[in-house]
Amino acid sequence: MKKISRKELRNIINECIIVGGQLHGSNFLGKTRDRNYKPDLEIIRRLMPNGIEVLFIHDKVSDYLEGMNSAGIGIVNAALLVSEDEKAAKQYWGKAKKKGASQDGPRVAKALECDNLRDCIKSLITFEDGIKGHTFVGDGKSIYSIEMTSKHNPIIKKVSLDDDFTVRTNHGHDHKKAGYTPEGFPEDYISSK
C-alpha cells in the first residue's frame, strides 16, 4: 500500500463528512472537517463530576467539540448549514458569548457525561433543544444516526454494520429539504453530493 503524505491527504480530503461503520471487526467513527477559517484545535481531557472521563477535540475559535468517553461512547457531527453552525452562541464552560461559538459543542459535552448509549442519544436530542446536523453516536455494540435541524425533528436510525461505511455531509439525507439543497444552495449541494 502506498503511503500518502499529509500534504497529499489534505488535497484529497477537503469535505466535511462523518463516517460510521466497522473497521477490522470493531465499530469506527470518523470525521474530516472543513471550515471558512483556520481552526485552533486542542485536546481536552476531563473527569466529569459523575466519574465519567471524557476526551474532546475542541475548536477554540468556534467552541465546537467532539469526542468520546470512558464508557466507550463516541460522537461525531457534520453541520447541515455551516453558516448556522458558525453563529454566535452560549458557551458550555461558563464564559461570555463569543462570535462564532457553536451551540452544539455544549450538547456534545453534556451527552458524553452519559454512561450508556440510550441516555446519550436522549441528551443529544433534548439538551438545549438538541444537536443540529448529522450526528453519529456509538459504542462498541452499535452506532446510531441522528439528523435534526432547528426546523426538523430528530430522525434516529440504527446504522447497519453489515454494509460498507455510512457517510453523511452537509445535505439532508432523511430530511430532504435540510441543509444544502438543489433549490436553495445549488453549488454547495453539488459539492456536498
mmCIF file of N, CA, C and O in Angstrom, residues 31 100 153 160:
data_model
loop_
_atom_site.group_PDB
_atom_site.id
_atom_site.type_symbol
_atom_site.label_atom_id
_atom_site.label_comp_id
_atom_site.label_asym_id
_atom_site.label_seq_id
_atom_site.Cartn_x
_atom_site.Cartn_y
_atom_site.Cartn_z
ATOM 1 N N LYS A 31 -14.189 11.467 11.059
ATOM 2 C CA LYS A 31 -14.627 12.792 10.619
ATOM 3 C C LYS A 31 -13.506 13.511 9.901
ATOM 4 O O LYS A 31 -12.356 13.431 10.311
ATOM 5 N N GLY A 100 -19.100 33.270 16.681
ATOM 6 C CA GLY A 100 -18.681 32.025 16.050
ATOM 7 C C GLY A 100 -18.777 30.812 16.945
ATOM 8 O O GLY A 100 -18.458 29.713 16.539
ATOM 9 N N ASN A 153 -37.609 17.852 13.297
ATOM 10 C CA ASN A 153 -37.494 16.962 14.448
ATOM 11 C C ASN A 153 -36.419 15.914 14.204
ATOM 12 O O ASN A 153 -36.105 15.590 13.054
ATOM 13 N N SER A 160 -26.520 0.288 9.958
ATOM 14 C CA SER A 160 -26.235 -1.112 9.661
ATOM 15 C C SER A 160 -24.722 -1.311 9.633
ATOM 16 O O SER A 160 -24.001 -0.612 8.923
#
